[in-house]
Amino acid sequence: MIFEKIRDCIMSRTNLSESVVTMQASLRDDLGLDSFDLAELGIELEDVFAVTIPDEDLIAFHTVSDIVTFMKNSTK
């Protein structure tokens, strides 16, 4: 469920297909997100999951899996 919400947020910001947005996908290398895209994605994820993502955590996200792990730990 968490992965699917994150995948949908990423897909809504990009023209990427569902098959490209995997747990192992690199946000920068595979999905082509730059720092501005990541900042906007962070804001959207904060709204969707009703959490706060500190800047130091946001810049530490390298893969979709990193975001999923953060959200699992933040929404307990």
PDB file of C-alpha atoms in Angstrom:
ATOM      1  CA  MET A   1       0.000   0.000   0.000  1.00  0.00           C
ATOM      2  CA  ILE A   2       2.760   2.462   0.915  1.00  0.00           C
ATOM      3  CA  PHE A   3       4.782   1.563  -2.171  1.00  0.00           C
ATOM      4  CA  GLU A   4       1.741   1.987  -4.409  1.00  0.00           C
ATOM      5  CA  LYS A   5       1.017   5.476  -3.026  1.00  0.00           C
ATOM      6  CA  ILE A   6       4.636   6.517  -3.504  1.00  0.00           C
ATOM      7  CA  ARG A   7       4.707   5.019  -7.008  1.00  0.00           C
ATOM      8  CA  ASP A   8       1.529   6.926  -7.892  1.00  0.00           C
ATOM      9  CA  CYS A   9       3.038  10.195  -6.615  1.00  0.00           C
ATOM     10  CA  ILE A  10       6.160   9.641  -8.712  1.00  0.00           C
ATOM     11  CA  MET A  11       4.121   8.690 -11.775  1.00  0.00           C
ATOM     12  CA  SER A  12       1.936  11.799 -11.389  1.00  0.00           C
ATOM     13  CA  ARG A  13       5.079  13.991 -11.527  1.00  0.00           C
ATOM     14  CA  THR A  14       6.692  12.171 -14.442  1.00  0.00           C
ATOM     15  CA  ASN A  15       5.684  10.408 -17.628  1.00  0.00           C
ATOM     16  CA  LEU A  16       7.135   7.143 -16.390  1.00  0.00           C
ATOM     17  CA  SER A  17       5.228   3.891 -16.565  1.00  0.00           C
ATOM     18  CA  GLU A  18       4.393   1.721 -13.591  1.00  0.00           C
ATOM     19  CA  SER A  19       6.944  -0.877 -14.696  1.00  0.00           C
ATOM     20  CA  VAL A  20       9.808   1.646 -14.377  1.00  0.00           C
ATOM     21  CA  VAL A  21       8.973   2.819 -10.852  1.00  0.00           C
ATOM     22  CA  THR A  22      10.213  -0.162  -8.832  1.00  0.00           C
ATOM     23  CA  MET A  23      11.499  -0.488  -5.289  1.00  0.00           C
ATOM     24  CA  GLN A  24      15.081  -0.683  -6.579  1.00  0.00           C
ATOM     25  CA  ALA A  25      14.789   2.268  -8.986  1.00  0.00           C
ATOM     26  CA  SER A  26      17.288   5.058  -8.403  1.00  0.00           C
ATOM     27  CA  LEU A  27      15.443   8.348  -8.066  1.00  0.00           C
ATOM     28  CA  ARG A  28      18.095  10.225 -10.004  1.00  0.00           C
ATOM     29  CA  ASP A  29      19.608   7.679 -12.390  1.00  0.00           C
ATOM     30  CA  ASP A  30      16.599   5.506 -13.260  1.00  0.00           C
ATOM     31  CA  LEU A  31      13.729   7.947 -12.770  1.00  0.00           C
ATOM     32  CA  GLY A  32      15.537  11.132 -13.792  1.00  0.00           C
ATOM     33  CA  LEU A  33      14.481  13.201 -10.782  1.00  0.00           C
ATOM     34  CA  ASP A  34      16.649  16.218 -10.021  1.00  0.00           C
ATOM     35  CA  SER A  35      16.851  18.077  -6.711  1.00  0.00           C
ATOM     36  CA  PHE A  36      13.889  20.314  -7.598  1.00  0.00           C
ATOM     37  CA  ASP A  37      11.783  17.269  -8.521  1.00  0.00           C
ATOM     38  CA  LEU A  38      12.752  15.596  -5.245  1.00  0.00           C
ATOM     39  CA  ALA A  39      11.767  18.674  -3.254  1.00  0.00           C
ATOM     40  CA  GLU A  40       8.360  18.792  -4.944  1.00  0.00           C
ATOM     41  CA  LEU A  41       7.916  15.053  -4.472  1.00  0.00           C
ATOM     42  CA  GLY A  42       8.765  15.485  -0.790  1.00  0.00           C
ATOM     43  CA  ILE A  43       6.038  18.101  -0.393  1.00  0.00           C
ATOM     44  CA  GLU A  44       3.502  15.854  -2.101  1.00  0.00           C
ATOM     45  CA  LEU A  45       4.499  12.869   0.023  1.00  0.00           C
ATOM     46  CA  GLU A  46       4.166  14.959   3.189  1.00  0.00           C
ATOM     47  CA  ASP A  47       0.585  15.765   2.186  1.00  0.00           C
ATOM     48  CA  VAL A  48      -0.309  12.216   1.156  1.00  0.00           C
ATOM     49  CA  PHE A  49       1.149  10.558   4.257  1.00  0.00           C
ATOM     50  CA  ALA A  50       0.567  13.420   6.739  1.00  0.00           C
ATOM     51  CA  VAL A  51       4.217  13.375   7.835  1.00  0.00           C
ATOM     52  CA  THR A  52       7.092  15.823   7.898  1.00  0.00           C
ATOM     53  CA  ILE A  53      10.182  14.900   5.905  1.00  0.00           C
ATOM     54  CA  PRO A  54      13.234  16.760   7.219  1.00  0.00           C
ATOM     55  CA  ASP A  55      15.549  18.084   4.506  1.00  0.00           C
ATOM     56  CA  GLU A  56      18.392  15.831   5.640  1.00  0.00           C
ATOM     57  CA  ASP A  57      16.167  12.778   5.152  1.00  0.00           C
ATOM     58  CA  LEU A  58      14.886  13.979   1.795  1.00  0.00           C
ATOM     59  CA  ILE A  59      18.374  14.383   0.366  1.00  0.00           C
ATOM     60  CA  ALA A  60      19.287  10.917   1.696  1.00  0.00           C
ATOM     61  CA  PHE A  61      16.645   9.260  -0.480  1.00  0.00           C
ATOM     62  CA  HIS A  62      18.429   7.459  -3.301  1.00  0.00           C
ATOM     63  CA  THR A  63      15.921   4.768  -4.249  1.00  0.00           C
ATOM     64  CA  VAL A  64      12.184   4.283  -4.059  1.00  0.00           C
ATOM     65  CA  SER A  65      12.907   1.727  -1.339  1.00  0.00           C
ATOM     66  CA  ASP A  66      14.493   4.474   0.796  1.00  0.00           C
ATOM     67  CA  ILE A  67      11.237   6.434   0.665  1.00  0.00           C
ATOM     68  CA  VAL A  68       9.145   3.352   1.478  1.00  0.00           C
ATOM     69  CA  THR A  69      11.344   2.578   4.501  1.00  0.00           C
ATOM     70  CA  PHE A  70      11.082   6.169   5.741  1.00  0.00           C
ATOM     71  CA  MET A  71       7.296   6.161   5.388  1.00  0.00           C
ATOM     72  CA  LYS A  72       6.933   2.794   7.134  1.00  0.00           C
ATOM     73  CA  ASN A  73       8.954   4.133  10.069  1.00  0.00           C
ATOM     74  CA  SER A  74       7.152   7.503  10.120  1.00  0.00           C
ATOM     75  CA  THR A  75       3.554   6.315   9.930  1.00  0.00           C
ATOM     76  CA  LYS A  76       3.587   3.803  12.808  1.00  0.00           C
TER      77      LYS A  76
END
